[in-house]
Structures are given as C-alpha cells and as structure tokens.
Amino acid sequence: MSYNFRKLDRAVSDGSLAARLSTLHHFRYATNEIMKFDHLEDCDLQPYGEKIITLTEVARWTLRQRMDVSLIMLCLKEHVPYKAAYFKLLVWIRRRRSAFPTNIDDRINSLLEDINHEIVVRTSGIDPRVQLGIEELLIVETAAVSST
C-alpha cells in the first residue's frame, strides 16, 4: 500500500472527507479524493464500499441543501462544477458496482436513482446531461428488439 493511499485511507476513516463534502468550498476536492479509489482492484475496494457510499450520501445531502440534484433540469452555471463532480461519482459507483458489498444495495440503488432514468426537460434545446459534460450520462441503454 503506497503512502498516498494510506493518507487517503486515513481521510476516509477519520471523517475529514465527510467534513469536506459538507461544504461547497471543499466539495470538489473531496469528490476527487474519493475517485482515487478507482485505481483499486474490486477485492481491495470492497472494504471501503460502505464508507464510500456514506460519503456519497453526505455529498448528495450537501448539494440538496443548496441546489437541485437531478438530471431532469438544467442548473445554474455556478452550480455545474459541484453537480458534475457528484454525478461523476455516481457514474463511477455504477461502473464499479460489483466491487461494493451487496448488503448496501438498497443505499446504492437510492443514490443511482439520480442517474438511472430517462426523463429529461430540455431548456432552449439543451439537455441537462450535456451541461455536465459527462459522456457516460449521454449513453442511452436500449433493449434488444427481436423481429419475428
């Protein structure tokens, strides 16, 4: 385990990341710190899964206190960096879902509801997902249709 990872591990354990997520001033820094766990193998990430989900819930709570946290509508320009950081975190959780313990599936499902829908209100022809600049949010999963 590298020194940087030990430092990150300590920040998750001691609550300093939760404190940073609770203010917009340090919000993006804290989400970037959480995203550093992406370099871990699934088996190494799993012990941190519940803490990561708890931190993501703190992030959602923080944003909900200050702005709309949905992909349905556009947000104010000054809110875009915070909302984009939060949704990047959700996309990462969705992508790495198999690395998280199954006993927290309900909590993960609750968080992912923010990105697992197709309802969008375009304002002036602009899709709110485009505003955030996260390519993975633009991919629409389609069901295979069989012709008979």
C-alpha positions as a printed Julia matrix, in Angstrom:
148×3 Matrix{Float64}:
   0.0     0.0     0.0
   1.51    3.35   -1.02
   1.89    6.33    1.29
  -0.69    8.31   -0.71
  -3.21    5.52   -0.33
  -2.58    5.35    3.43
  -3.22    9.08    3.61
  -6.45    8.65    1.66
  -7.46    5.69    3.81
  -6.94    7.83    6.91
  -9.04   10.68    5.44
 -11.92    8.27    4.84
 -11.63    6.75    8.3
 -11.19    9.93   10.34
 -14.14   11.79    8.85
 -12.17   14.59    7.21
 -13.59   13.74    3.77
 -17.13   13.86    5.18
 -16.38   17.3     6.63
 -15.03   18.48    3.27
 -18.09   17.14    1.45
 -20.38   19.09    3.75
 -19.23   22.45    2.32
 -19.07   23.62   -1.27
 -15.68   25.19   -0.62
 -14.0    21.74   -0.39
 -16.65   19.65   -2.17
 -14.84   19.06   -5.46
 -11.55   18.3    -3.73
 -13.29   15.68   -1.57
 -15.06   14.02   -4.51
 -11.72   13.83   -6.35
 -10.17   12.16   -3.31
 -12.92    9.53   -3.29
 -12.43    8.91   -7.01
  -8.8     7.91   -6.29
 -10.21    4.61   -5.05
 -10.97    3.81   -8.7
  -7.41    2.53   -9.1
  -8.04   -0.33   -6.67
  -8.98   -3.83   -7.7
 -12.52   -4.86   -6.72
 -11.3    -7.0    -3.83
  -9.29   -4.07   -2.44
 -12.11   -1.58   -2.93
 -14.78   -3.67   -1.23
 -13.7    -2.95    2.39
 -14.19    0.77    1.67
 -17.53    0.33   -0.08
 -19.8     1.25    2.8
 -17.71    4.3     3.7
 -17.7     5.46    0.07
 -21.48    5.12   -0.12
 -21.85    7.02    3.17
 -19.62    9.79    1.8
 -21.68    9.89   -1.39
 -24.83   10.26    0.72
 -23.18   13.18    2.51
 -22.38   14.71   -0.89
 -26.0    14.33   -2.02
 -27.27   15.89    1.21
 -24.9    18.83    0.84
 -25.98   19.54   -2.72
 -29.67   19.12   -1.94
 -29.33   21.84    0.69
 -28.04   24.28   -1.95
 -29.36   23.24   -5.36
 -31.45   20.8    -7.35
 -29.68   17.45   -7.63
 -31.22   15.85  -10.66
 -30.53   15.3   -14.31
 -34.04   16.35  -15.22
 -33.4    20.09  -15.48
 -30.54   22.49  -16.17
 -28.81   24.06  -13.19
 -27.3    27.48  -12.66
 -23.89   27.93  -14.25
 -22.18   28.37  -10.87
 -23.59   25.01   -9.69
 -22.33   23.0   -12.67
 -18.89   22.07  -11.21
 -20.42   20.7    -7.98
 -23.22   18.86   -9.7
 -20.8    17.43  -12.28
 -18.46   16.2    -9.52
 -21.37   14.47   -7.77
 -22.66   12.82  -10.93
 -19.15   11.66  -11.9
 -19.03    9.96   -8.52
 -22.38    8.27   -9.21
 -21.27    7.12  -12.66
 -18.13    5.64  -11.07
 -20.2     3.84   -8.41
 -22.49    2.44  -11.11
 -19.5     1.28  -13.17
 -17.75   -0.32  -10.17
 -20.92   -1.62   -8.51
 -19.67   -5.2    -8.35
 -16.9    -4.03   -6.02
 -19.38   -2.84   -3.38
 -20.82   -5.14   -0.72
 -24.28   -6.48   -1.55
 -25.63   -5.66    1.91
 -25.76   -1.96    0.9
 -27.57   -2.47   -2.42
 -30.62   -0.51   -1.22
 -28.48    2.51   -0.42
 -26.67    2.25   -3.75
 -29.98    1.94   -5.6
 -31.24    5.05   -3.84
 -28.18    7.03   -4.94
 -28.26    5.71   -8.5
 -31.9     6.72   -8.95
 -30.47   10.14   -9.78
 -28.87    8.76  -12.96
 -30.95    5.69  -13.81
 -33.86    7.39  -15.54
 -34.57    8.77  -18.97
 -36.76   11.75  -18.07
 -35.16   14.99  -19.24
 -36.55   18.5   -19.64
 -34.66   20.32  -22.37
 -34.41   24.06  -21.9
 -33.74   26.02  -25.06
 -32.88   22.69  -26.67
 -30.12   21.93  -24.14
 -30.04   18.54  -22.47
 -29.07   18.87  -18.76
 -26.77   15.86  -19.12
 -24.79   17.71  -21.79
 -24.43   20.68  -19.44
 -22.48   18.5   -17.01
 -20.1    17.2   -19.68
 -20.15   13.57  -18.51
 -20.13   11.32  -21.55
 -21.37    8.24  -19.65
 -24.62   10.04  -18.83
 -25.39   10.51  -22.51
 -25.29    6.82  -23.34
 -28.84    5.54  -23.53
 -29.22    1.83  -22.98
 -31.67    0.3   -25.41
 -33.29   -3.07  -25.12
 -32.66   -5.55  -27.87
 -35.68   -5.96  -30.11
 -36.18   -9.27  -31.84
 -38.02   -9.39  -35.1
 -40.33  -12.3   -35.76
